[in-house]
PDB file of C-alpha atoms in Angstrom:
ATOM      1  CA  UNK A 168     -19.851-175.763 179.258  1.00 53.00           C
ATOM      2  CA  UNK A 169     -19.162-172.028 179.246  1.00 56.00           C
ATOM      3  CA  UNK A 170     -19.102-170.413 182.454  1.00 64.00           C
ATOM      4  CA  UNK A 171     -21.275-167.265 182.816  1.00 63.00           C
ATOM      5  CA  UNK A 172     -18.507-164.713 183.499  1.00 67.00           C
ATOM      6  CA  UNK A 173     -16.473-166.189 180.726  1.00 64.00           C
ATOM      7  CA  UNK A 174     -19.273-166.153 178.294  1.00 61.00           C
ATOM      8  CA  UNK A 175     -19.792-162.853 178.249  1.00 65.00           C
ATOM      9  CA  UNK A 176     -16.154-162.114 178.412  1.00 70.00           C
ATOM     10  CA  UNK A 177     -15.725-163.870 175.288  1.00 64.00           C
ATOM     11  CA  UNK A 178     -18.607-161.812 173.606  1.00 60.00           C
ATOM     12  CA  UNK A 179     -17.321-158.451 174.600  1.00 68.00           C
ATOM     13  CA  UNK A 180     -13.866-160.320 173.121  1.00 67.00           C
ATOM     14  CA  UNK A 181     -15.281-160.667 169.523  1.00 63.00           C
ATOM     15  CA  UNK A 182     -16.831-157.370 169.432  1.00 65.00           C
ATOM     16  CA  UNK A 183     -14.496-155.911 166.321  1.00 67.00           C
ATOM     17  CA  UNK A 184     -12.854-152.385 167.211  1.00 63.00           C
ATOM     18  CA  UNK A 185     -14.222-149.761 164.978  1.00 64.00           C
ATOM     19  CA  UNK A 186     -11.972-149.847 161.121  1.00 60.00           C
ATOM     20  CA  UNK A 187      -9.942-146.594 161.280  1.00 56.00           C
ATOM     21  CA  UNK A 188      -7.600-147.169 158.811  1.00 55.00           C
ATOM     22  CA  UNK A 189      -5.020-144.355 157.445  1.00 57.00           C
ATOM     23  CA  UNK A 190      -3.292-144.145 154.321  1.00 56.00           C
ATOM     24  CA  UNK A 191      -0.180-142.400 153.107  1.00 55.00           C
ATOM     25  CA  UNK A 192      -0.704-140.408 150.031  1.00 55.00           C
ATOM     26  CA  UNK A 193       0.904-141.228 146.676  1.00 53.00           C
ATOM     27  CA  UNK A 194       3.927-138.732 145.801  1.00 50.00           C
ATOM     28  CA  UNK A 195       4.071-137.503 142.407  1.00 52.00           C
ATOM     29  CA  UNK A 196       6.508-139.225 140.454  1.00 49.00           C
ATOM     30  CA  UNK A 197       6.108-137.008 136.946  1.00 51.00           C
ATOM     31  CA  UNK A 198       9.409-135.393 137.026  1.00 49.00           C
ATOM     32  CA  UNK A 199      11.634-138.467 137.936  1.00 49.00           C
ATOM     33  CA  UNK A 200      11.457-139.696 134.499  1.00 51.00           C
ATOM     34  CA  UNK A 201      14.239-137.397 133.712  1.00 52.00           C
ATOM     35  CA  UNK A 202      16.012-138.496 136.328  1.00 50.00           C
ATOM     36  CA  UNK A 203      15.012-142.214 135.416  1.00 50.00           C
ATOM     37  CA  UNK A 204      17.161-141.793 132.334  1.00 52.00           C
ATOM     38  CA  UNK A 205      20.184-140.679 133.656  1.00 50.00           C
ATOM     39  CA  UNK A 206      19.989-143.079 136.615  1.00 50.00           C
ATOM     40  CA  UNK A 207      19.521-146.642 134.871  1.00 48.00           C
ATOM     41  CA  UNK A 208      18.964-148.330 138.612  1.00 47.00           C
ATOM     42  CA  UNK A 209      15.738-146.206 138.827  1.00 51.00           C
ATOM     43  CA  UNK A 210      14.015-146.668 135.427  1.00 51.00           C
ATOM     44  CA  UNK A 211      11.334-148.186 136.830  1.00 58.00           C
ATOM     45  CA  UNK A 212      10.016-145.816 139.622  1.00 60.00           C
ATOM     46  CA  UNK A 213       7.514-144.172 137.911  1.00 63.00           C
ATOM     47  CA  UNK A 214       5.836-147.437 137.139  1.00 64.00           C
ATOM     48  CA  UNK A 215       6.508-148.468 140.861  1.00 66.00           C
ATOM     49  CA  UNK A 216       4.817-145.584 141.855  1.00 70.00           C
ATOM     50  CA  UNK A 217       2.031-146.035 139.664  1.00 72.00           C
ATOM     51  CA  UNK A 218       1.452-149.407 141.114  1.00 74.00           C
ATOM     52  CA  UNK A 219       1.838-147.655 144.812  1.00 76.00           C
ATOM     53  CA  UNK A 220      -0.718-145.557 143.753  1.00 79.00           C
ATOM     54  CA  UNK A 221      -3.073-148.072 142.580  1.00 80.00           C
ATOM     55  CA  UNK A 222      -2.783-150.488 145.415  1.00 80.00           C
ATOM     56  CA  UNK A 223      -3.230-147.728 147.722  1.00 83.00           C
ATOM     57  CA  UNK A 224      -7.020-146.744 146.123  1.00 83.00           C
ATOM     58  CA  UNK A 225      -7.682-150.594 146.370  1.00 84.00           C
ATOM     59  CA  UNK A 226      -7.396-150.656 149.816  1.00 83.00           C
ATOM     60  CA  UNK A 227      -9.029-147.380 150.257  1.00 85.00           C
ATOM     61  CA  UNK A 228     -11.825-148.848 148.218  1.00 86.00           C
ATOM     62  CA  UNK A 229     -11.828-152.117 150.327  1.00 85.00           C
ATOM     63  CA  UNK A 230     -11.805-150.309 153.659  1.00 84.00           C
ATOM     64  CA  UNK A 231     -15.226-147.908 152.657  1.00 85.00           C
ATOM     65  CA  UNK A 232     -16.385-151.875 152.044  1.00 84.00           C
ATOM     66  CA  UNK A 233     -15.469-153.182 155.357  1.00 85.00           C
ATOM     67  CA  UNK A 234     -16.789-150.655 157.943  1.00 86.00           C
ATOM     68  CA  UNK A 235     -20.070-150.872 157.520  1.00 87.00           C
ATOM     69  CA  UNK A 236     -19.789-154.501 158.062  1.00 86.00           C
ATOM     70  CA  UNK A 237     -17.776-153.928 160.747  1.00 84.00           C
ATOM     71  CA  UNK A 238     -20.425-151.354 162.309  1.00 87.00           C
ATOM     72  CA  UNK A 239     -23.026-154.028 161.901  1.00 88.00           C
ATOM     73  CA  UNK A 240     -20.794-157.100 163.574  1.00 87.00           C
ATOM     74  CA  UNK A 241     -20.307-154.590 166.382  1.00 86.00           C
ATOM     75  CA  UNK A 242     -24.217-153.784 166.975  1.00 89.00           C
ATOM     76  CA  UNK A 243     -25.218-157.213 166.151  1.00 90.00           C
ATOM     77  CA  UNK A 244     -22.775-159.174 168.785  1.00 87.00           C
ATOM     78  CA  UNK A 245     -23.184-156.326 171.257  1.00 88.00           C
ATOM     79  CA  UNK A 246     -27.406-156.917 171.137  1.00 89.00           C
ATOM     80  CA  UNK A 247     -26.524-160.693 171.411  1.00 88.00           C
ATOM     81  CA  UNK A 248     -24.736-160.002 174.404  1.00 87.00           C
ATOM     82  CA  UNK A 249     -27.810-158.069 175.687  1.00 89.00           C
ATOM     83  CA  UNK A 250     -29.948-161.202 174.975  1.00 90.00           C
ATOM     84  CA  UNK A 251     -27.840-163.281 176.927  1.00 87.00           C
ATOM     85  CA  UNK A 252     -27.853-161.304 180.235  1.00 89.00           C
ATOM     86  CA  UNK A 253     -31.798-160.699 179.390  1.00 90.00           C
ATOM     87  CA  UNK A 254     -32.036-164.500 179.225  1.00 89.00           C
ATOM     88  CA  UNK A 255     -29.838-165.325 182.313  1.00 88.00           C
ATOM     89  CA  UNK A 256     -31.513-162.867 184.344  1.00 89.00           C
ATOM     90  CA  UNK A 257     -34.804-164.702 184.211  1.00 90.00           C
ATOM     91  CA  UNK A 258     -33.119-168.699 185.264  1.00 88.00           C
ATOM     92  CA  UNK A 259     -31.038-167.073 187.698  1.00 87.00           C
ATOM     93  CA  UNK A 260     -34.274-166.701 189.785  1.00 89.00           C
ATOM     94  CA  UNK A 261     -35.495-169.890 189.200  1.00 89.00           C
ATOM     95  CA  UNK A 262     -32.059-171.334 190.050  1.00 88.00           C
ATOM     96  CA  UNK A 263     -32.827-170.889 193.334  1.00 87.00           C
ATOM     97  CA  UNK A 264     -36.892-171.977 193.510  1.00 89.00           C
ATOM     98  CA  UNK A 265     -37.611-174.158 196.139  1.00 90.00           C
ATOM     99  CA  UNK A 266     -39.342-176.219 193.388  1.00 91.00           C
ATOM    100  CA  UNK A 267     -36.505-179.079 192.598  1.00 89.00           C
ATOM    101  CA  UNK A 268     -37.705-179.854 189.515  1.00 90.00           C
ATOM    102  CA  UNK A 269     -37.947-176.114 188.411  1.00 90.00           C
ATOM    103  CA  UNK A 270     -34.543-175.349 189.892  1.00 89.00           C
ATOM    104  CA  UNK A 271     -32.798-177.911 188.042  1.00 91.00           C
ATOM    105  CA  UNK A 272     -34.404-177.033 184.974  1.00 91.00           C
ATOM    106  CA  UNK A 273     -33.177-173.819 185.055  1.00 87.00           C
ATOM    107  CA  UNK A 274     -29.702-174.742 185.876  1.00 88.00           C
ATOM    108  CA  UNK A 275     -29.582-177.090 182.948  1.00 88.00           C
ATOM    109  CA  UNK A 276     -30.745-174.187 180.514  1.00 87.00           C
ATOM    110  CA  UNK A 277     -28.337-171.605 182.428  1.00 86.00           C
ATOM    111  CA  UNK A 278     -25.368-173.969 182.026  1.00 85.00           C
ATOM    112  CA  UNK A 279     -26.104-174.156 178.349  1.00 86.00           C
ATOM    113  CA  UNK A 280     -26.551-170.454 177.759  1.00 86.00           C
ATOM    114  CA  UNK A 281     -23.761-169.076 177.387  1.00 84.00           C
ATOM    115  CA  UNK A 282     -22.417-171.857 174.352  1.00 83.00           C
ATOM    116  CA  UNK A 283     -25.068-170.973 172.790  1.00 87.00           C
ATOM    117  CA  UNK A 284     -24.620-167.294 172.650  1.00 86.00           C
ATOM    118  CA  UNK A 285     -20.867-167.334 171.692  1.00 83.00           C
ATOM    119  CA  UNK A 286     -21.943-169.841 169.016  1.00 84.00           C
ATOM    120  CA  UNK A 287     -24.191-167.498 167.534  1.00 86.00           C
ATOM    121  CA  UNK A 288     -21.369-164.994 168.131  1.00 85.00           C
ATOM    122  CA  UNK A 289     -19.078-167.049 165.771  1.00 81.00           C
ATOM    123  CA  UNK A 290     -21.555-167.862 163.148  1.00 84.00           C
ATOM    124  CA  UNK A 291     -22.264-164.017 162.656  1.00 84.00           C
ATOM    125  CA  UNK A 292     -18.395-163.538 162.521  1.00 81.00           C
ATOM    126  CA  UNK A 293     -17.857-166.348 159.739  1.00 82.00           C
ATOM    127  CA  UNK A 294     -20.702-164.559 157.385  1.00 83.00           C
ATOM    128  CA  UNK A 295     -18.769-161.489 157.568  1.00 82.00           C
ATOM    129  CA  UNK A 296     -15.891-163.390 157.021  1.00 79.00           C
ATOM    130  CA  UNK A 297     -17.527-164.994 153.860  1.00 80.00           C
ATOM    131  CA  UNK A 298     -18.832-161.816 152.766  1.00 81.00           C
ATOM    132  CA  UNK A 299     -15.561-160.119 152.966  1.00 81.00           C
ATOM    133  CA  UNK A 300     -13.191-163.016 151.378  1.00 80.00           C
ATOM    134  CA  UNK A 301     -12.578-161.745 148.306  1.00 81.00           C
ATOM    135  CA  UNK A 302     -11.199-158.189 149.521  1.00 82.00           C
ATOM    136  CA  UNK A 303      -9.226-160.109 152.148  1.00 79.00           C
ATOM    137  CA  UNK A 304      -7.600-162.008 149.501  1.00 78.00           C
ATOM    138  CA  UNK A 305      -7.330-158.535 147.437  1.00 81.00           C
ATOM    139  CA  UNK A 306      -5.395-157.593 150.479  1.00 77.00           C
ATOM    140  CA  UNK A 307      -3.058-160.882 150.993  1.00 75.00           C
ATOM    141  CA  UNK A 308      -2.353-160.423 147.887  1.00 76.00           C
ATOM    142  CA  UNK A 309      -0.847-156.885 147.949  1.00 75.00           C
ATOM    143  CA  UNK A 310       0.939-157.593 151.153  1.00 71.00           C
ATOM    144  CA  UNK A 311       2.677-160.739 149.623  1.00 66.00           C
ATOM    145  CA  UNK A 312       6.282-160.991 149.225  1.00 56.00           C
ATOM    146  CA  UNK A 313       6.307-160.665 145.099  1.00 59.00           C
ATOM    147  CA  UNK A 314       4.077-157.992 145.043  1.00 62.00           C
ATOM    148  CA  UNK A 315       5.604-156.051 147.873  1.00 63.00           C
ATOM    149  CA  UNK A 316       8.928-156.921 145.921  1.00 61.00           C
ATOM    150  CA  UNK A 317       7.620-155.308 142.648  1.00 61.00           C
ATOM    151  CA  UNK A 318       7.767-151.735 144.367  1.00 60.00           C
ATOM    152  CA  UNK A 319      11.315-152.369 144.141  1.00 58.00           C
ATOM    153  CA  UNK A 320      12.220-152.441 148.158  1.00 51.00           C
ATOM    154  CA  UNK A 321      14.517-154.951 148.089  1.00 48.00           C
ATOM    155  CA  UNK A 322      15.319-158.900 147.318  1.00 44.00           C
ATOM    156  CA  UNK A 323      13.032-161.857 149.367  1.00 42.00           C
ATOM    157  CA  UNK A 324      12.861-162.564 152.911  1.00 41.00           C
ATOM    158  CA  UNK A 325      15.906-164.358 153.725  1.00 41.00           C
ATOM    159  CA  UNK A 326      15.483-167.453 155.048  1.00 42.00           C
ATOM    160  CA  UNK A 327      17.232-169.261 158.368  1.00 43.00           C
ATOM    161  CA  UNK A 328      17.580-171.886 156.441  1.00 48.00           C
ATOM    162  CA  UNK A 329      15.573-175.176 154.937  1.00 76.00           C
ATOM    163  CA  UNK A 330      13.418-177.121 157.339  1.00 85.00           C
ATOM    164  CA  UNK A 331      15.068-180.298 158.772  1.00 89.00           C
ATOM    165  CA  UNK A 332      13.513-183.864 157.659  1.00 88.00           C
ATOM    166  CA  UNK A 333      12.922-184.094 161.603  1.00 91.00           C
ATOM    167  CA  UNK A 334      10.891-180.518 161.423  1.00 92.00           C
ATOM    168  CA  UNK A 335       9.368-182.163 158.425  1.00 92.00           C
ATOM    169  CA  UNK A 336       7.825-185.757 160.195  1.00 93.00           C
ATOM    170  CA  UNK A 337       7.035-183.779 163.227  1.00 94.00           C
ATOM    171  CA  UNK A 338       4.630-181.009 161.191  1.00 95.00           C
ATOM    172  CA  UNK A 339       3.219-183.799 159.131  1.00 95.00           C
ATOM    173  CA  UNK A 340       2.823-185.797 162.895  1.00 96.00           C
ATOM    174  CA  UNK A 341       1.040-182.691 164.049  1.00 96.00           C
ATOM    175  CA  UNK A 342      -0.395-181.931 161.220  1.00 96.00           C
ATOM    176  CA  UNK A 343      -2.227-185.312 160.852  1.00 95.00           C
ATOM    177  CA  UNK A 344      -3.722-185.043 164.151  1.00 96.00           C
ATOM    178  CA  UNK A 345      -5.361-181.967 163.973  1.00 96.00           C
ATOM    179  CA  UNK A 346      -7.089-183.282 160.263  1.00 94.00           C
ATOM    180  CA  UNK A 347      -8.491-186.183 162.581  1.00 94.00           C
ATOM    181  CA  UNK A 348     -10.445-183.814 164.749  1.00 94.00           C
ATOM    182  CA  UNK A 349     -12.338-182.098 161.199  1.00 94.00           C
ATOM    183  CA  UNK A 350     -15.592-180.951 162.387  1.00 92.00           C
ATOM    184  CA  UNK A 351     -15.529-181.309 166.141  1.00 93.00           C
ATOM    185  CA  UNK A 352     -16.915-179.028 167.514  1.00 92.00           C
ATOM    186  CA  UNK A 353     -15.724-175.349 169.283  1.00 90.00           C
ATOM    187  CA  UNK A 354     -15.717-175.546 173.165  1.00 89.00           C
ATOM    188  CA  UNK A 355     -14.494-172.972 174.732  1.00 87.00           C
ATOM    189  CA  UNK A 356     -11.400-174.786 177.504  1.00 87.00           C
ATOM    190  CA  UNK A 357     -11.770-177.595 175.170  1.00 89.00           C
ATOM    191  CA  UNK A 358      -8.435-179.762 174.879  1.00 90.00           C
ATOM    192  CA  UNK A 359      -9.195-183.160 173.916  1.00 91.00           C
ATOM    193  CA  UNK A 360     -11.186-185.515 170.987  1.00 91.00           C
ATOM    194  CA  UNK A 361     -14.858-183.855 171.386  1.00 89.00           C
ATOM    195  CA  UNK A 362     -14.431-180.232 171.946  1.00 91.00           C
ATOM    196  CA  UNK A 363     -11.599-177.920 171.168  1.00 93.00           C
ATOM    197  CA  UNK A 364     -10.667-174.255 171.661  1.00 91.00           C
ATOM    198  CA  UNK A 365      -8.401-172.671 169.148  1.00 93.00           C
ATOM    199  CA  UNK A 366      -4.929-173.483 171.440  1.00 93.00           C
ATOM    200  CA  UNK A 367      -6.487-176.690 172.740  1.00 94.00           C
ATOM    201  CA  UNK A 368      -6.480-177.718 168.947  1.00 95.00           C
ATOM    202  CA  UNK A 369      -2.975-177.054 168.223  1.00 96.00           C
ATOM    203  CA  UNK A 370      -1.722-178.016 172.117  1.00 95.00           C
ATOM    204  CA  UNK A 371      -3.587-181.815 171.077  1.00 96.00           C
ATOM    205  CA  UNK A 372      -1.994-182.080 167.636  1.00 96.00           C
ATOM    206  CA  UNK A 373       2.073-181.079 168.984  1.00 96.00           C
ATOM    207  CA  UNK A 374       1.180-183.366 172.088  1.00 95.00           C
ATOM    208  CA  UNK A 375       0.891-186.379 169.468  1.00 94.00           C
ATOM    209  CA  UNK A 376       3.982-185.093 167.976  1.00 94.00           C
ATOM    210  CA  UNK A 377       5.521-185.335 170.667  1.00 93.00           C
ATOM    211  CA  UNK A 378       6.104-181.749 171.498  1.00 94.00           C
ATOM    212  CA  UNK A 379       4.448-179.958 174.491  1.00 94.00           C
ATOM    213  CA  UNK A 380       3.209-176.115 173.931  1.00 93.00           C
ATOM    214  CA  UNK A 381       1.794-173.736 176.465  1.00 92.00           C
ATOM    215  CA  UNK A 382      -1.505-173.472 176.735  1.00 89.00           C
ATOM    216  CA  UNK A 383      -2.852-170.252 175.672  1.00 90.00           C
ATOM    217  CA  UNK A 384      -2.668-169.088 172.340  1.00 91.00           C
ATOM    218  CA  UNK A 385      -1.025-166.279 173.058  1.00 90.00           C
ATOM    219  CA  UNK A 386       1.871-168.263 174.623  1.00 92.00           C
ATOM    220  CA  UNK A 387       2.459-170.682 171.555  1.00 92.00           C
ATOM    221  CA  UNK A 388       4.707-168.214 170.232  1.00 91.00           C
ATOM    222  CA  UNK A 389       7.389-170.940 170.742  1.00 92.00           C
ATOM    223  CA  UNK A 390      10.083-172.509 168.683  1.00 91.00           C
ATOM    224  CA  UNK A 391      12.072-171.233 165.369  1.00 90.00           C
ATOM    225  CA  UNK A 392       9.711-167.671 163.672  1.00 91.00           C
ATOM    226  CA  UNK A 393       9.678-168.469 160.247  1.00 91.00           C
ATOM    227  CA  UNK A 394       8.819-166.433 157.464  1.00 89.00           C
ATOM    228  CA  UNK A 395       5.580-167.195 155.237  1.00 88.00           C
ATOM    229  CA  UNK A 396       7.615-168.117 152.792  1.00 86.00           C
ATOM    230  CA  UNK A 397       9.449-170.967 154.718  1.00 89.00           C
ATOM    231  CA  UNK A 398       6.116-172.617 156.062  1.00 91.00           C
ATOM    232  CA  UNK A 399       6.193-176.200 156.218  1.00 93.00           C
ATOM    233  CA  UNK A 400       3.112-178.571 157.248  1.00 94.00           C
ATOM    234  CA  UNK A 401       2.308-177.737 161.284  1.00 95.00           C
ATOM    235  CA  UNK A 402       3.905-174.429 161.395  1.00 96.00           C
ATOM    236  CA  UNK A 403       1.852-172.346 163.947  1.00 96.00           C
ATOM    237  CA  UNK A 404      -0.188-168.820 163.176  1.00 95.00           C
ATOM    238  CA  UNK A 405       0.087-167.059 166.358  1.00 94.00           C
ATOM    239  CA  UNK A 406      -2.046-163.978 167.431  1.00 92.00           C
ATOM    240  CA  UNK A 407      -2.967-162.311 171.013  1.00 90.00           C
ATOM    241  CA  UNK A 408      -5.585-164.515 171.116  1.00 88.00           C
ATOM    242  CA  UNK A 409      -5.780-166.860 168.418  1.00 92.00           C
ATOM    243  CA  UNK A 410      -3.887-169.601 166.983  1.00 94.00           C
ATOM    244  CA  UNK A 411      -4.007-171.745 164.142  1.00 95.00           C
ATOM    245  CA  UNK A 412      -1.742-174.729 162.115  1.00 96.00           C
ATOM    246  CA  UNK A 413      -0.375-174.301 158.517  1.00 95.00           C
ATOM    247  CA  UNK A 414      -1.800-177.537 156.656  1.00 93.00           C
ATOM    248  CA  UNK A 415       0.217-176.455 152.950  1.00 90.00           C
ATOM    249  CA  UNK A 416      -0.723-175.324 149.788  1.00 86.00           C
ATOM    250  CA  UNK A 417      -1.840-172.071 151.239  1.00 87.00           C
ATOM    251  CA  UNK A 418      -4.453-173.309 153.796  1.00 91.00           C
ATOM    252  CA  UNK A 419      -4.411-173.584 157.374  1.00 94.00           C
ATOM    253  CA  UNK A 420      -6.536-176.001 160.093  1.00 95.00           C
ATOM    254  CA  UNK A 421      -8.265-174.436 163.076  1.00 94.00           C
ATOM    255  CA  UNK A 422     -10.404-174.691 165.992  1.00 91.00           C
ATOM    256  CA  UNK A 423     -13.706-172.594 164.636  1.00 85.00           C
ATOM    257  CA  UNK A 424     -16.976-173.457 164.642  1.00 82.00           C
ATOM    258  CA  UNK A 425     -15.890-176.492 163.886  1.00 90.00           C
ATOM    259  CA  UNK A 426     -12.829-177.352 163.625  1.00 91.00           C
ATOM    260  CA  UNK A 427     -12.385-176.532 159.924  1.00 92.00           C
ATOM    261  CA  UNK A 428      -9.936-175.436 156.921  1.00 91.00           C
ATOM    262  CA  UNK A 429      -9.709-171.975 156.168  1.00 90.00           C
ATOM    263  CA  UNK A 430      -7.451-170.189 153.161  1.00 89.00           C
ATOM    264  CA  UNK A 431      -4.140-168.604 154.748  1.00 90.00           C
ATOM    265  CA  UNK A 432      -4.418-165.458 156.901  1.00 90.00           C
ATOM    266  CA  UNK A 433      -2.795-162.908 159.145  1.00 88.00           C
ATOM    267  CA  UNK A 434      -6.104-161.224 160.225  1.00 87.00           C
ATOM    268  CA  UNK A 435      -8.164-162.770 162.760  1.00 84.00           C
ATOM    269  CA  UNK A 436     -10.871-160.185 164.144  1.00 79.00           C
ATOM    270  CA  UNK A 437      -8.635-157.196 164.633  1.00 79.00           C
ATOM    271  CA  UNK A 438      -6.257-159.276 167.034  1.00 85.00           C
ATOM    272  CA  UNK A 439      -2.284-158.397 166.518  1.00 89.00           C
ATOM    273  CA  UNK A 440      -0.788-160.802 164.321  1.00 90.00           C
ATOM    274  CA  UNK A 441       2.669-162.260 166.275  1.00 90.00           C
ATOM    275  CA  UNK A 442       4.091-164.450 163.439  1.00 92.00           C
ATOM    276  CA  UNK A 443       5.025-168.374 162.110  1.00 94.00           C
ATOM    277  CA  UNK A 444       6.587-170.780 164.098  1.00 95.00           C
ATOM    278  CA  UNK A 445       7.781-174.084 164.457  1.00 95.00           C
ATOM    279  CA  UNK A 446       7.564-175.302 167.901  1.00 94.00           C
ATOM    280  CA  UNK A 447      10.798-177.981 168.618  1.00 88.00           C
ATOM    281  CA  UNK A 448      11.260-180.838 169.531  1.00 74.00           C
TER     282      UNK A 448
END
């Protein structure tokens, strides 16, 4: 159960800042053709700025999209929120009825409430979420490492190095336990078999690996940061606030509403995104 105070912590929590994104503006590239000629390393800058250009209206396009949605996911979790103090205020009373049978009734609905609420909560953020997919893979797809390369910025992300066949067993270890719990269930605290939290989820699935993490999600920032590119199975997604497991081929395992596979990501409702890692043994 979800404790009052925390419940409606957690619904001011997913209430998405407002989308206030700026752009920079494309620079004219006309007159480096010239200069393209002469200079055989830049011969393709105008058609990397063309391609600047482009990806920045995309994104303009996308964002004129999004707020609205983002507008209405503020409103609508904000009047949930309203409904849930509304609805506590009229069991609190009845909490304390000298009427046994009353007052237990309402303690049994108030310790219920606020669940309920942040489920509804969740449920509006996953049909934005659905509704929004394909411009969020638009956008994963312009801030990948090929594309990003094709401006011409420079080689890949160097890598630290291949992952260990011991990295290797222990992500598949972890990795395997998490897939067990499909579909249980989002409670908020939630740690074990039954009920999960997002850093409960991942905390379970190292613990069978034999690896202990901290227990917020914030604090699972722990281990080797690896780029996207050097993901292996059980690799963590860490936010302020959130955290989720790679599970390969460009999906990742998490503690929603229910536990559930979702396609790779580095947004999570507006929360900073901290990196991969690969918690040690």
């Amino acid at each position: 159960m979800i404790p009052l105070e925390a419940g409606i912590t957690m619904l001011r929590a997913l209430i998405p800042s407002p989308l206030h994104t700026t752009l920079p503006v494309p620079v004219g590239f006309g007159s480096t053709q010239e200069l393209a000629g002469i200079v055989e390393k830049q011969a393709k800058l105008p058609g990397q700025a063309a391609l600047l250009a482009s990806d920045i209206a995309t994104v303009e396009a996308i964002v004129q999209r999004a707020a609205p949605e983002f507008e209405a996911i503020a409103t609508d979790i904000a009047h949930l929120g309203q409904q849930f103090l509304a609805e506590a205020s009229v069991y609190i009373p009845k909490m304390l009825s000298a009427n046994p049978a009353l007052a237990l009734s309402a303690a049994s609905n108030m310790a219920s409430l606020p669940g309920i609420y942040v489920e509804a909560a969740y449920r509006r953020l996953e049909e934005a979420q659905a509704r929004l997919s394909s411009d969020t893979a638009t956008l994963e797809g312009i801030a990948g490492q090929e594309h990003v390369e094709s401006y011409g910025l420079g080689g890949p992300i160097q890598s630290d190095g291949q992952a260990t066949a011991e990295e290797r067993a222990r992500g598949k270890a972890a990795l395997a336990a998490a897939k067990s719990q499909l579909g249980t269930p989002y409670v908020w605290g939630g740690t074990q078999p039954g009920g999960f939290d997002c850093s409960g989820l991942t905390s379970y699935a190292w613990r069978e690996a034999g690896v202990e993490l901290p227990r917020l999600a914030e604090h699972q920032n722990v281990g080797r940061q690896v780029s996207q590119a050097e993901l292996i199975e059980g690799d963590l997604l860490v936010w302020d606030g959130h955290v989720a497991m790679y599970a390969g081929n460009g999906q990742i395992i998490e503690a929603g509403s229910p536990v559930q596979i979702s396609p790779l990501r580095t947004t999570n409702m507006g929360m900073p995104f901290k990196g991969y890692y690969r918690p040690q043994g």
